[in-house]
CSV table of C-alpha atoms in Angstrom, one decimal:
chain,number,residue,atom,x,y,z
A,79,MET,CA,-23.5,-21.9,111.5
A,80,VAL,CA,-26.9,-21.3,110.1
A,81,THR,CA,-26.1,-19.7,106.8
A,82,ASP,CA,-29.6,-18.6,105.8
A,83,PRO,CA,-31.5,-17.8,109.1
A,84,GLN,CA,-35.1,-17.0,109.2
A,85,THR,CA,-35.4,-13.2,109.6
A,86,VAL,CA,-38.1,-10.6,110.3
A,87,LEU,CA,-38.5,-7.0,109.5
A,88,PRO,CA,-38.7,-4.2,112.1
A,89,THR,CA,-42.4,-3.7,111.2
A,90,THR,CA,-43.2,-7.4,111.7
A,91,THR,CA,-45.8,-7.7,114.5
A,92,LEU,CA,-45.3,-9.8,117.6
A,93,ARG,CA,-48.3,-11.9,116.5
A,94,GLU,CA,-46.5,-12.8,113.3
A,95,VAL,CA,-43.4,-13.7,115.3
A,96,LYS,CA,-45.5,-15.9,117.6
A,97,GLU,CA,-46.9,-17.7,114.5
A,98,LEU,CA,-43.4,-18.2,113.1
A,99,THR,CA,-42.3,-19.6,116.5
A,100,GLU,CA,-45.2,-22.1,116.6
A,101,ARG,CA,-44.5,-23.2,113.0
A,102,ASN,CA,-40.7,-23.4,113.2
A,103,GLY,CA,-40.2,-24.6,116.8
A,104,PHE,CA,-37.7,-21.8,117.7
A,105,ALA,CA,-38.1,-18.3,119.0
A,106,GLY,CA,-35.1,-16.2,118.0
A,107,TYR,CA,-35.1,-14.2,114.8
A,108,PRO,CA,-32.6,-11.6,113.5
A,109,VAL,CA,-34.3,-8.3,112.6
A,110,VAL,CA,-33.1,-6.9,109.2
A,111,THR,CA,-34.1,-4.1,106.9
A,112,GLU,CA,-35.3,-4.7,103.3
A,113,GLU,CA,-31.6,-4.4,102.3
A,114,ASN,CA,-30.6,-7.2,104.8
A,115,GLU,CA,-28.8,-4.8,107.2
A,116,LEU,CA,-28.9,-6.2,110.7
A,117,VAL,CA,-30.7,-3.9,113.1
A,118,GLY,CA,-31.6,-6.2,116.0
A,119,ILE,CA,-32.8,-9.6,117.2
A,120,ILE,CA,-36.1,-10.6,118.8
A,121,THR,CA,-36.2,-13.7,121.1
A,122,GLY,CA,-38.8,-15.4,123.3
A,123,ARG,CA,-37.3,-13.7,126.3
A,124,ASP,CA,-37.9,-10.2,124.8
A,125,VAL,CA,-41.7,-10.8,124.5
A,126,ARG,CA,-42.4,-13.3,127.3
A,127,PHE,CA,-44.7,-11.0,129.2
A,128,VAL,CA,-46.0,-8.8,126.4
A,129,THR,CA,-49.8,-8.9,126.0
A,130,ASP,CA,-50.3,-6.6,123.0
A,131,LEU,CA,-49.2,-8.8,120.1
A,132,ASN,CA,-50.0,-6.1,117.5
A,133,GLN,CA,-46.9,-4.2,118.5
A,134,PRO,CA,-44.0,-4.2,116.0
A,135,VAL,CA,-40.8,-6.0,116.6
A,136,SER,CA,-38.8,-2.8,116.7
A,137,VAL,CA,-40.4,-1.9,120.1
A,138,TYR,CA,-39.1,-5.0,121.9
A,139,MET,CA,-36.1,-6.2,120.0
A,140,THR,CA,-32.5,-6.1,121.3
A,141,PRO,CA,-31.1,-3.2,119.2
A,142,LYS,CA,-28.1,-3.3,117.0
A,143,GLU,CA,-25.8,-1.6,119.6
A,144,ARG,CA,-26.3,-4.5,122.1
A,145,LEU,CA,-25.9,-7.4,119.7
A,146,VAL,CA,-23.1,-9.9,119.8
A,147,THR,CA,-21.7,-9.9,116.3
A,148,VAL,CA,-18.8,-11.7,114.7
A,149,ARG,CA,-17.2,-11.8,111.3
A,150,GLU,CA,-17.3,-14.8,109.1
A,151,GLY,CA,-14.5,-17.2,109.8
A,152,GLU,CA,-14.0,-15.9,113.4
A,153,ALA,CA,-12.2,-18.4,115.7
A,154,ARG,CA,-14.4,-20.6,117.8
A,155,GLU,CA,-12.7,-19.4,121.0
A,156,VAL,CA,-13.4,-15.7,120.1
A,157,VAL,CA,-17.1,-16.4,119.4
A,158,LEU,CA,-17.6,-18.4,122.6
A,159,ALA,CA,-15.8,-15.6,124.6
A,160,LYS,CA,-18.1,-13.0,123.2
A,161,MET,CA,-21.2,-15.1,123.9
A,162,HIS,CA,-20.1,-15.8,127.4
A,163,GLU,CA,-19.3,-12.1,128.1
A,164,LYS,CA,-22.8,-11.0,127.1
A,165,ARG,CA,-24.5,-14.1,128.5
A,166,VAL,CA,-26.3,-14.8,125.2
A,167,GLU,CA,-26.8,-18.0,123.3
A,168,LYS,CA,-26.7,-16.5,119.8
A,169,ALA,CA,-24.0,-14.6,117.8
A,170,LEU,CA,-24.9,-13.0,114.5
A,171,VAL,CA,-22.4,-13.2,111.6
A,172,VAL,CA,-22.1,-10.0,109.6
A,173,ASP,CA,-20.0,-8.5,106.8
A,174,ASP,CA,-18.2,-5.2,106.8
A,175,GLU,CA,-21.4,-3.4,105.8
A,176,PHE,CA,-23.3,-5.1,108.7
A,177,HIS,CA,-25.3,-7.2,106.4
A,178,LEU,CA,-26.5,-10.5,107.9
A,179,ILE,CA,-24.6,-13.5,106.7
A,180,GLY,CA,-25.5,-16.2,109.3
A,181,MET,CA,-26.1,-17.0,112.9
A,182,ILE,CA,-24.1,-19.2,115.4
A,183,THR,CA,-25.8,-20.7,118.4
A,184,VAL,CA,-24.6,-22.4,121.6
A,185,LYS,CA,-26.2,-25.5,120.3
A,186,ASP,CA,-23.9,-25.5,117.3
A,187,PHE,CA,-20.9,-25.8,119.6
A,188,GLN,CA,-22.6,-28.4,121.9
A,189,LYS,CA,-23.5,-30.6,118.9
A,190,ALA,CA,-19.9,-30.3,117.5
A,191,GLU,CA,-18.5,-31.4,120.9
A,192,ARG,CA,-21.0,-34.4,121.2
A,193,LYS,CA,-20.5,-35.4,117.5
A,194,PRO,CA,-16.9,-34.5,116.6
A,195,ASN,CA,-16.9,-37.0,113.7
A,196,ALA,CA,-20.1,-35.8,112.0
A,197,CYS,CA,-19.8,-35.3,108.3
A,198,LYS,CA,-19.9,-31.6,107.6
A,199,ASP,CA,-19.2,-29.2,104.8
A,200,GLU,CA,-16.9,-26.3,104.8
A,201,GLN,CA,-19.6,-24.1,106.4
A,202,GLY,CA,-20.1,-26.5,109.3
A,203,ARG,CA,-23.4,-27.8,108.0
A,204,LEU,CA,-24.2,-31.5,108.1
A,205,ARG,CA,-23.8,-33.1,104.6
A,206,VAL,CA,-27.1,-34.3,103.2
A,207,GLY,CA,-27.7,-37.0,100.6
A,208,ALA,CA,-31.0,-37.8,98.9
A,209,ALA,CA,-32.3,-40.7,96.7
A,210,VAL,CA,-34.5,-40.4,93.6
A,211,GLY,CA,-35.8,-42.9,91.2
A,212,ALA,CA,-35.3,-43.0,87.4
A,213,GLY,CA,-39.0,-42.7,86.5
A,214,ALA,CA,-40.7,-39.7,84.8
A,215,GLY,CA,-41.1,-36.7,87.0
A,216,ASN,CA,-38.0,-37.3,89.1
A,217,GLU,CA,-36.1,-34.6,87.2
A,218,GLU,CA,-38.3,-32.1,89.2
A,219,ARG,CA,-37.2,-33.7,92.4
A,220,VAL,CA,-33.5,-33.5,91.3
A,221,ASP,CA,-33.9,-29.8,90.5
A,222,ALA,CA,-35.5,-29.1,93.9
A,223,LEU,CA,-32.9,-31.1,95.8
A,224,VAL,CA,-30.0,-29.3,94.1
A,225,ALA,CA,-31.6,-25.9,94.7
A,226,ALA,CA,-31.9,-26.9,98.4
A,227,GLY,CA,-28.2,-27.6,98.5
A,228,VAL,CA,-28.0,-31.4,98.5
A,229,ASP,CA,-24.4,-32.7,98.8
A,230,VAL,CA,-24.8,-36.1,97.1
A,231,LEU,CA,-27.6,-37.5,95.0
A,232,LEU,CA,-28.4,-41.3,94.8
A,233,ILE,CA,-30.1,-42.3,91.6
A,234,ASP,CA,-31.5,-45.6,93.0
A,235,SER,CA,-33.1,-48.6,91.4
A,236,SER,CA,-33.3,-52.3,92.3
A,237,HIS,CA,-31.8,-52.9,88.8
A,238,GLY,CA,-29.3,-50.1,88.1
A,239,HIS,CA,-28.0,-51.7,84.8
A,240,SER,CA,-31.0,-50.5,82.8
A,241,GLU,CA,-31.4,-47.9,80.2
A,242,GLY,CA,-33.8,-45.8,82.2
A,243,VAL,CA,-31.3,-45.5,85.1
A,244,LEU,CA,-28.4,-44.8,82.8
A,245,GLN,CA,-30.3,-42.1,80.9
A,246,ARG,CA,-31.4,-40.4,84.2
A,247,ILE,CA,-27.7,-40.3,85.3
A,248,ARG,CA,-26.5,-39.0,81.9
A,249,GLU,CA,-29.1,-36.2,82.0
A,250,THR,CA,-28.4,-35.3,85.6
A,251,ARG,CA,-24.6,-35.2,85.0
A,252,ALA,CA,-25.1,-33.0,81.9
A,253,LYS,CA,-27.2,-30.5,83.8
A,254,TYR,CA,-25.2,-30.6,87.0
A,255,PRO,CA,-21.5,-31.4,86.1
A,256,ASP,CA,-20.2,-30.8,89.6
A,257,LEU,CA,-22.9,-32.8,91.5
A,258,GLN,CA,-21.8,-35.9,93.4
A,259,ILE,CA,-23.9,-38.7,92.0
A,260,ILE,CA,-24.1,-42.3,93.2
A,261,GLY,CA,-25.7,-44.8,90.9
A,262,GLY,CA,-27.0,-48.3,91.7
A,263,ASN,CA,-27.7,-51.0,92.3
A,264,VAL,CA,-25.7,-53.4,90.2
A,265,ALA,CA,-24.2,-56.8,90.7
A,266,THR,CA,-21.9,-57.3,87.7
A,267,ALA,CA,-18.7,-55.8,86.2
A,268,ALA,CA,-20.6,-54.7,83.1
A,269,GLY,CA,-23.2,-52.9,85.3
A,270,ALA,CA,-20.5,-51.1,87.2
A,271,ARG,CA,-18.8,-49.9,84.0
A,272,ALA,CA,-22.1,-48.7,82.6
A,273,LEU,CA,-22.8,-46.6,85.6
A,274,ALA,CA,-19.3,-45.1,85.6
A,275,GLU,CA,-19.5,-44.3,81.9
A,276,SER,CA,-22.9,-42.6,82.4
A,277,GLY,CA,-21.3,-40.1,84.8
A,278,CYS,CA,-21.5,-41.6,88.3
A,279,SER,CA,-19.2,-40.4,91.0
A,280,ALA,CA,-19.6,-43.7,92.9
A,281,VAL,CA,-21.2,-47.1,92.2
A,282,LYS,CA,-23.5,-49.0,94.6
A,283,VAL,CA,-23.4,-52.8,94.5
A,284,GLY,CA,-25.8,-55.3,95.8
A,285,ILE,CA,-28.9,-57.0,94.3
A,286,GLY,CA,-30.7,-59.2,96.8
A,287,PRO,CA,-28.1,-59.5,99.7
A,288,GLY,CA,-30.1,-57.4,102.2
A,289,SER,CA,-31.8,-59.1,105.2
A,290,ILE,CA,-35.3,-58.2,103.9
A,291,CYS,CA,-34.7,-58.4,100.2
A,292,THR,CA,-36.5,-61.0,98.2
A,293,THR,CA,-35.1,-60.2,94.7
A,294,ARG,CA,-33.1,-63.4,94.4
A,295,ILE,CA,-35.9,-65.6,95.7
A,296,VAL,CA,-38.5,-64.1,93.4
A,297,THR,CA,-36.3,-64.1,90.3
A,298,GLY,CA,-34.4,-67.3,91.0
A,299,VAL,CA,-31.1,-65.7,90.0
A,300,GLY,CA,-28.5,-63.5,91.8
A,301,VAL,CA,-24.8,-62.9,92.4
A,302,PRO,CA,-23.3,-63.4,95.9
A,303,GLN,CA,-22.4,-60.0,97.3
A,304,ILE,CA,-18.6,-60.6,97.8
A,305,THR,CA,-18.4,-61.7,94.1
A,306,ALA,CA,-20.4,-58.8,92.9
A,307,VAL,CA,-18.3,-56.3,94.9
A,308,ALA,CA,-15.0,-57.9,93.7
A,309,ASP,CA,-16.1,-57.8,90.1
A,310,ALA,CA,-17.2,-54.2,90.4
A,311,VAL,CA,-13.9,-53.2,92.0
A,312,GLU,CA,-11.9,-54.9,89.4
A,313,ALA,CA,-14.0,-53.4,86.6
A,314,LEU,CA,-13.4,-49.9,88.0
A,315,GLU,CA,-9.8,-50.2,88.9
A,316,GLY,CA,-7.8,-47.2,87.9
A,317,THR,CA,-10.9,-45.0,87.5
A,318,GLY,CA,-10.9,-43.5,91.0
A,319,ILE,CA,-14.6,-44.3,91.3
A,320,PRO,CA,-15.4,-45.9,94.7
A,321,VAL,CA,-17.6,-48.9,95.2
A,322,ILE,CA,-20.2,-49.0,97.9
A,323,ALA,CA,-21.4,-52.5,99.2
A,324,ASP,CA,-25.1,-52.2,99.9
A,325,GLY,CA,-26.3,-55.1,102.0
A,326,GLY,CA,-24.8,-58.5,102.7
A,327,ILE,CA,-22.9,-57.4,105.8
A,328,ARG,CA,-24.8,-59.0,108.7
A,329,PHE,CA,-22.0,-60.5,110.8
A,330,SER,CA,-18.4,-59.6,111.7
A,331,GLY,CA,-17.1,-62.2,109.3
A,332,ASP,CA,-18.8,-60.5,106.4
A,333,ILE,CA,-16.7,-57.4,107.1
A,334,ALA,CA,-13.5,-59.5,107.2
A,335,LYS,CA,-14.3,-61.1,103.9
A,336,ALA,CA,-15.1,-57.7,102.2
A,337,ILE,CA,-11.9,-56.1,103.5
A,338,ALA,CA,-9.8,-59.2,102.5
A,339,ARG,CA,-11.2,-59.1,99.0
A,340,TRP,CA,-10.6,-55.4,98.8
A,341,ARG,CA,-7.0,-55.7,99.9
A,342,LYS,CA,-6.4,-58.5,97.4
A,343,ARG,CA,-7.4,-56.2,94.6
A,344,GLY,CA,-5.3,-53.4,96.0
A,345,ASN,CA,-8.0,-50.8,95.2
A,346,GLY,CA,-8.5,-48.0,97.7
A,347,GLY,CA,-12.0,-47.2,96.4
A,348,PHE,CA,-14.1,-49.8,98.3
A,349,HIS,CA,-16.4,-48.8,101.1
A,350,ALA,CA,-18.6,-51.2,103.0
A,351,GLY,CA,-22.0,-49.9,104.0
A,352,GLY,CA,-25.2,-51.3,105.4
A,353,TYR,CA,-28.5,-50.0,104.4
């Protein structure tokens, strides 16, 4: 479901709707009053042969009485049946006062069928993560991402066991106590503990194991990925904080080694991931 659909007013002109369509790439817009009461919908089909684009939306929109509307939480089968009955591709979600809450499209169901294992939130939206650095100015990016509804934030650095990264995590955790935060990257037990103590929800491990990474070559030092992961898992045992292996998994044997090391530690918080 689209929880915050783009809307237009009854007085919006068809020219403005055309501009919205060109900018957004879709042509269907719920029509609402200033108080967000749903009064209609305007689609590309409604205005396909209209030549006077100065006309208001209210002249050509599908009116309230002919809309397909459902209540929030309506069963999938009920929504599909209503859409099929009216031969429409959009159903509008309203509350008891007929205020617009969201919009469901046929594509929502098609995507759900094609990608049944997609990671979605309780509203059916794809979960989204974003990465930010620890440098000055990134606090503005963090604020903007949280305001946009980001599900998980990665505070990312090639050397996560540094004061700048730890301070950024502490500040972000203090400001957003419920935000899921991943910190990284580290390659030692001490680094994993430092990230956890700073407020991370998960720790990302791996310095130099990636196929294109040159950190170990340039610096002349490094920790083998399986050792780094094992040390981090051991350091965080009992905390409930998961460990993400970033890089170093190039062949099937690498996965077997990672799983074997994880099983030996008996910790359910290890996740192998390739970036």
